[in-house]
Tab-separated table of C-alpha atoms in Angstrom:
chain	number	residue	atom	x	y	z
B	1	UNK	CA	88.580	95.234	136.175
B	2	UNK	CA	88.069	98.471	137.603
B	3	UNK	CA	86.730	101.422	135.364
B	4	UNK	CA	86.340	100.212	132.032
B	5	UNK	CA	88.026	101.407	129.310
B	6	UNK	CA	85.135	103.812	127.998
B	7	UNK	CA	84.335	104.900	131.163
B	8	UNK	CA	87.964	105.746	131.307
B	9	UNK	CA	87.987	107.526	128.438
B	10	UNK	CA	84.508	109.719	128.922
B	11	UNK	CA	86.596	111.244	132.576
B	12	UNK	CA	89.574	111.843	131.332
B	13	UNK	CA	87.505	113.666	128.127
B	14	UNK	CA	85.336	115.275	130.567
B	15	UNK	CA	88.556	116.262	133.030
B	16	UNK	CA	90.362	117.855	129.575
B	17	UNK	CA	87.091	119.784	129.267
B	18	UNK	CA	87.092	118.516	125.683
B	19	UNK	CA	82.903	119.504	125.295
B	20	UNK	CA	84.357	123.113	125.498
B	21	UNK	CA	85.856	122.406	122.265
B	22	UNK	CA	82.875	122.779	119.458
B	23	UNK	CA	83.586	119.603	116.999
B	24	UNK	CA	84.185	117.642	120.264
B	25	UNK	CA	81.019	119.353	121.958
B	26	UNK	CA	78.045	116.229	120.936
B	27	UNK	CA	80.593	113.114	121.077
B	28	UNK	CA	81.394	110.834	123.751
B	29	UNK	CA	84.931	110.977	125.459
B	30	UNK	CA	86.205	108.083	123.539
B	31	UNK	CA	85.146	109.636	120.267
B	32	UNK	CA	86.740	112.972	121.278
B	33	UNK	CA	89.702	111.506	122.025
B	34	UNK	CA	90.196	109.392	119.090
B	35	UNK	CA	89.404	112.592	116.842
B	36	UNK	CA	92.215	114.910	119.188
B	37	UNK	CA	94.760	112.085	119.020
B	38	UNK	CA	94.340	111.767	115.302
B	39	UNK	CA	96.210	115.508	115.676
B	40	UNK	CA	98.389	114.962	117.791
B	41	UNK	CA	102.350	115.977	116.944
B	42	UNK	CA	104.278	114.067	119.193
B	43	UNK	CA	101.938	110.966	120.903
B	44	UNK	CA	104.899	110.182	122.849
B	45	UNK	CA	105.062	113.658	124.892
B	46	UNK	CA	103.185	112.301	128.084
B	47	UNK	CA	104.123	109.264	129.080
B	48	UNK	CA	101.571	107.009	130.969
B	49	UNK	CA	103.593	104.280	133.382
B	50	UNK	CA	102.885	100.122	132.202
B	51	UNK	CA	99.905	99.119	134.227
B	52	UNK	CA	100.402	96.137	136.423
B	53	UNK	CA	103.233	95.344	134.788
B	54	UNK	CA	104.230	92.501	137.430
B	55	UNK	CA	100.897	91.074	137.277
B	56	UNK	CA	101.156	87.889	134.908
B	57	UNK	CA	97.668	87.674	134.594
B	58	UNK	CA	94.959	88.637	132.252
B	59	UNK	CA	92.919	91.850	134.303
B	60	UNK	CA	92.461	94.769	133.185
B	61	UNK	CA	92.805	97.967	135.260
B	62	UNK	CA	92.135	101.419	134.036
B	63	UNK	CA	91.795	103.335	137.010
B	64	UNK	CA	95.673	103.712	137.189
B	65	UNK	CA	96.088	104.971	133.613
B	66	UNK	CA	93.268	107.613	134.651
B	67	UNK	CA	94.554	109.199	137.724
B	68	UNK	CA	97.741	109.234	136.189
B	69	UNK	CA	96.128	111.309	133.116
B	70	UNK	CA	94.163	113.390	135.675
B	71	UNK	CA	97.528	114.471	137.371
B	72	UNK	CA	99.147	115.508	134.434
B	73	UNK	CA	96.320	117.523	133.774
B	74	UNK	CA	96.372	119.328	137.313
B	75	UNK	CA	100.122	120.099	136.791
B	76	UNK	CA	99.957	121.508	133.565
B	77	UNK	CA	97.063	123.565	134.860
B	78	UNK	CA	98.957	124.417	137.428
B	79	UNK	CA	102.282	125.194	135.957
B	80	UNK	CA	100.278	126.932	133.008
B	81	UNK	CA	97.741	129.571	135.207
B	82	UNK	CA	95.145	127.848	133.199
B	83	UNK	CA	91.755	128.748	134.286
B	84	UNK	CA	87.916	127.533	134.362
B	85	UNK	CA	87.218	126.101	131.093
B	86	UNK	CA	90.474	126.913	129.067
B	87	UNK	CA	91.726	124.073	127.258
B	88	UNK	CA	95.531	123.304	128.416
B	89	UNK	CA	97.725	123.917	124.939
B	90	UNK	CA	98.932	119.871	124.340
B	91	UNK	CA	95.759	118.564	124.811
B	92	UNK	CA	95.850	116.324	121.269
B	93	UNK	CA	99.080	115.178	122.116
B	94	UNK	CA	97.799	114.202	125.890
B	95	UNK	CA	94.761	112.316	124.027
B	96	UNK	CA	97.358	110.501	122.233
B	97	UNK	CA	99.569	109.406	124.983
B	98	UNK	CA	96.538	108.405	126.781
B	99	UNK	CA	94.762	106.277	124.311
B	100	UNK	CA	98.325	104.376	123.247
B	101	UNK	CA	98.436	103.680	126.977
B	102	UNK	CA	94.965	102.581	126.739
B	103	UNK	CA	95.403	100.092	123.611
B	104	UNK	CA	98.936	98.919	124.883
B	105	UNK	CA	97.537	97.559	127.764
B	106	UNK	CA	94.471	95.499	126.446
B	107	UNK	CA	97.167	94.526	123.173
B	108	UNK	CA	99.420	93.249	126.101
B	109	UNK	CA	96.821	91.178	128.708
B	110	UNK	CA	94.921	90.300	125.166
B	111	UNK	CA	98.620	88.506	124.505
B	112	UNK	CA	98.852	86.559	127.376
B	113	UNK	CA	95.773	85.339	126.541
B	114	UNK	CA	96.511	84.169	123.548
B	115	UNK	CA	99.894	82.294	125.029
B	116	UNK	CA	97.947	81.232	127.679
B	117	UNK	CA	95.690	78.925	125.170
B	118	UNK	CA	98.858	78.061	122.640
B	119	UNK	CA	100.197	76.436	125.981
B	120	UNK	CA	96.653	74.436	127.037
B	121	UNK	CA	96.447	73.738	122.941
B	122	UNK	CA	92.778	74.889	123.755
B	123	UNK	CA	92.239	76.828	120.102
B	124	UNK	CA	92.839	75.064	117.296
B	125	UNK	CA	94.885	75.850	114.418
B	126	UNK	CA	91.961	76.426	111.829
B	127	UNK	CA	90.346	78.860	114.217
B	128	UNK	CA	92.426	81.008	115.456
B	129	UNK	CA	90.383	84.551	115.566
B	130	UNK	CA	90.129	86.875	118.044
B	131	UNK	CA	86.773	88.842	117.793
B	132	UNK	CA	86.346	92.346	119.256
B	133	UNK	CA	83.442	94.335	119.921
B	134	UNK	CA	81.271	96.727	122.038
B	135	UNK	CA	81.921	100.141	122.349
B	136	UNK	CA	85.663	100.514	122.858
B	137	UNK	CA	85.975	98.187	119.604
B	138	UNK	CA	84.721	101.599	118.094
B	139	UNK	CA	88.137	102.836	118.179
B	140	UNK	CA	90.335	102.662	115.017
B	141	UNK	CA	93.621	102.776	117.290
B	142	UNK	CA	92.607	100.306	119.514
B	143	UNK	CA	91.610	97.825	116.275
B	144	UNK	CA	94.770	98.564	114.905
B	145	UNK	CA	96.949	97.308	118.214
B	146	UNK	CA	95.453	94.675	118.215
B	147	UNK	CA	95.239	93.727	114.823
B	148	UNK	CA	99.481	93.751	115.424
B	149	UNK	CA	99.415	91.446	118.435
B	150	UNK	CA	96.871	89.611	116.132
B	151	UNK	CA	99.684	89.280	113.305
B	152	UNK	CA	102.291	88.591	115.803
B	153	UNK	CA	100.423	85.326	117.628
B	154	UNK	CA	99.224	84.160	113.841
B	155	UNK	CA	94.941	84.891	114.968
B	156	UNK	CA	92.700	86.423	112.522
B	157	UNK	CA	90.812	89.725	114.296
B	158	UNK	CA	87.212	90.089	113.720
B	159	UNK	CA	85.421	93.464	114.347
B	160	UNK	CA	81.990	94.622	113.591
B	161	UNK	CA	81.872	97.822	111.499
B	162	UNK	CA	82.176	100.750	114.133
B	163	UNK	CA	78.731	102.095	113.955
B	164	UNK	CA	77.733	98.251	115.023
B	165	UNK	CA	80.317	98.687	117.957
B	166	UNK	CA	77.419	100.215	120.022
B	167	UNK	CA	77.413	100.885	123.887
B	168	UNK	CA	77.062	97.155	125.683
B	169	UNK	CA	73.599	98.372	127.225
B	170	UNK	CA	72.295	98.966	123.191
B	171	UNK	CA	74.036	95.368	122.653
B	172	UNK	CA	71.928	94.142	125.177
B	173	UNK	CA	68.531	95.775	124.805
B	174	UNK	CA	68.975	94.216	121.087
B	175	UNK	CA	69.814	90.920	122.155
B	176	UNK	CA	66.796	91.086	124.393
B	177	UNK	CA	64.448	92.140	121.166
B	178	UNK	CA	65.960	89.787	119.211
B	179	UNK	CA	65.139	87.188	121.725
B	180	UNK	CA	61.571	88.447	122.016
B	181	UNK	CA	60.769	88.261	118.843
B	182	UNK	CA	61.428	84.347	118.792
B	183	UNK	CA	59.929	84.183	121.653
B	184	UNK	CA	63.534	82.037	123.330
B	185	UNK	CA	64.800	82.433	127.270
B	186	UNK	CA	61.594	85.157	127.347
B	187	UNK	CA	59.392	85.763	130.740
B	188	UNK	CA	56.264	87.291	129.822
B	189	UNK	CA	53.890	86.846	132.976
B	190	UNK	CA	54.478	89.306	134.916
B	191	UNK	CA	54.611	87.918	138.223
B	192	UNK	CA	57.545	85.132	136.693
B	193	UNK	CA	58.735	88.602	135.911
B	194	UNK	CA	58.776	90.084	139.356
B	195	UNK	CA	60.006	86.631	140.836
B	196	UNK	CA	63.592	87.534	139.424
B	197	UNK	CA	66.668	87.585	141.358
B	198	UNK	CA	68.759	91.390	139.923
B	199	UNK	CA	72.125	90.972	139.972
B	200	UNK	CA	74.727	93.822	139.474
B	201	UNK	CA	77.793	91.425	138.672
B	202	UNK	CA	76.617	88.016	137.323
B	203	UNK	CA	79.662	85.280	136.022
B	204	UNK	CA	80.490	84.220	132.640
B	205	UNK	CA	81.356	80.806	132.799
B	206	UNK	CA	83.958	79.901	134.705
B	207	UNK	CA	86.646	82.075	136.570
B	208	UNK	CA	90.029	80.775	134.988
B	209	UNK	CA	91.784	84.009	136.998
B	210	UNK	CA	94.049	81.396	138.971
B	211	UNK	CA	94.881	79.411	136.478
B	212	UNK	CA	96.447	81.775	134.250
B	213	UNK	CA	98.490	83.378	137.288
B	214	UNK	CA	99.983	79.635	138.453
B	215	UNK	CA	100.778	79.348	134.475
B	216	UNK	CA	103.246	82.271	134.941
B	217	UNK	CA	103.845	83.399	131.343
B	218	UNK	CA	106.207	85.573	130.645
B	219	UNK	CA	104.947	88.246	127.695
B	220	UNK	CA	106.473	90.174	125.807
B	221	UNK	CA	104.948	93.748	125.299
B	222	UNK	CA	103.907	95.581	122.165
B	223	UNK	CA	106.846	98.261	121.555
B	224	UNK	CA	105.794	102.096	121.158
B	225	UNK	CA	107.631	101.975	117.765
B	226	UNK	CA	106.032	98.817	115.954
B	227	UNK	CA	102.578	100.459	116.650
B	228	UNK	CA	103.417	103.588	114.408
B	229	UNK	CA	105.590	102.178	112.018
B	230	UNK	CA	102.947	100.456	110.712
């Protein structure tokens, strides 16, 4: 993965100029664009291309789906004379195009996922759930999209109430009290302390990134029109 999805979301709010806007002025991008897109008249006026649509594996990438949002943005500028920190006119409906771009594409590599472990038989049938959290699990939208690709592959979804959905660096600070407390996996002399090895990228378990591309599964992708019919 490249940008993440909230980090995605906080540039794009911050390129739309969004804490110009006073309601949108103390929230964090992904907030402000949940709350514009909840406006929005037609979420289907900006279209955002499929990202890595050849790809038949399970990576995310958000960079794409940003510069393509940040180019939109230049050209309506552009096309509109808009100036310093005026707000370009279809900004909900740009919010909306963005974050449906957004969900679509973790729905879809969430989907292969799911295929993927149908075909190894490596959940089993009483346990099928799919749990979501952190702070992109915030958003309603997203929940929702995946709560249809949840439907649609017979999984239960599991999400923490939103104000639980905290930023990953809260999740982990907490994780880290919570393990003080019982005092388990803690270093407490501080030269064990400064003995420690800092890593900026550490695994989680094993890299199954092959794998899944040699299984070559074709997926289907979440239509436009299920998502807001329902």
């Amino acid at each position: 993965m490249d940008d993440a999805p909230g980090e995605a979301f906080d540039k794009v709010a911050r390129r739309l100029k969004m804490h110009n806007i006073f309601e949108y002025r103390n929230k964090n991008g992904g907030a402000a664009i949940e709350m514009a897109a909840k406006k929005a008249t037609d979420p289907v006026q900006f279209e955002f291309p499929p990202t890595m649509p050849h790809y038949r594996d399970c990576n995310f990438s958000f960079s794409g789906l940003k510069n393509s949002a940040f180019r939109q943005i230049q050209k309506l500028e552009i096309d509109l004379n808009i100036m310093a920190d005026e707000i370009i006119p279809d900004i909900n409906n740009l919010c909306a195009g963005f974050q449906l771009a957004v969900a679509k594409h973790i729905a879809n590599k969430t989907k292969r996922a799911m295929l993927f472990l149908d075909n190894e038989n490596l959940i089993p049938n009483e346990n099928r759930t799919l749990v979501v959290s952190g702070g992109v699990a915030c958003n309603n939208f997203i929940a929702k999209v995946l709560g249809i690709v949840s439907d649609q592959q017979n999984y239960r979804l599991v999400r923490p109430p939103p104000q639980l959905c905290m930023d990953n660096g809260v999740m982990i600070a907490w994780n880290g009290m919570e393990r003080w407390k019982i005092n388990a996996g803690v270093l407490r002399d501080p030269r064990e302390i400064e003995e420690i090895d800092h890593q900026s990228r550490a695994p989680l378990g094993d890299d199954w990134t092959s794998r899944i591309k040699k299984a070559h599964i074709q997926c289907s992708i979440i239509k436009t029109k299920d998502i807001y019919s329902t």
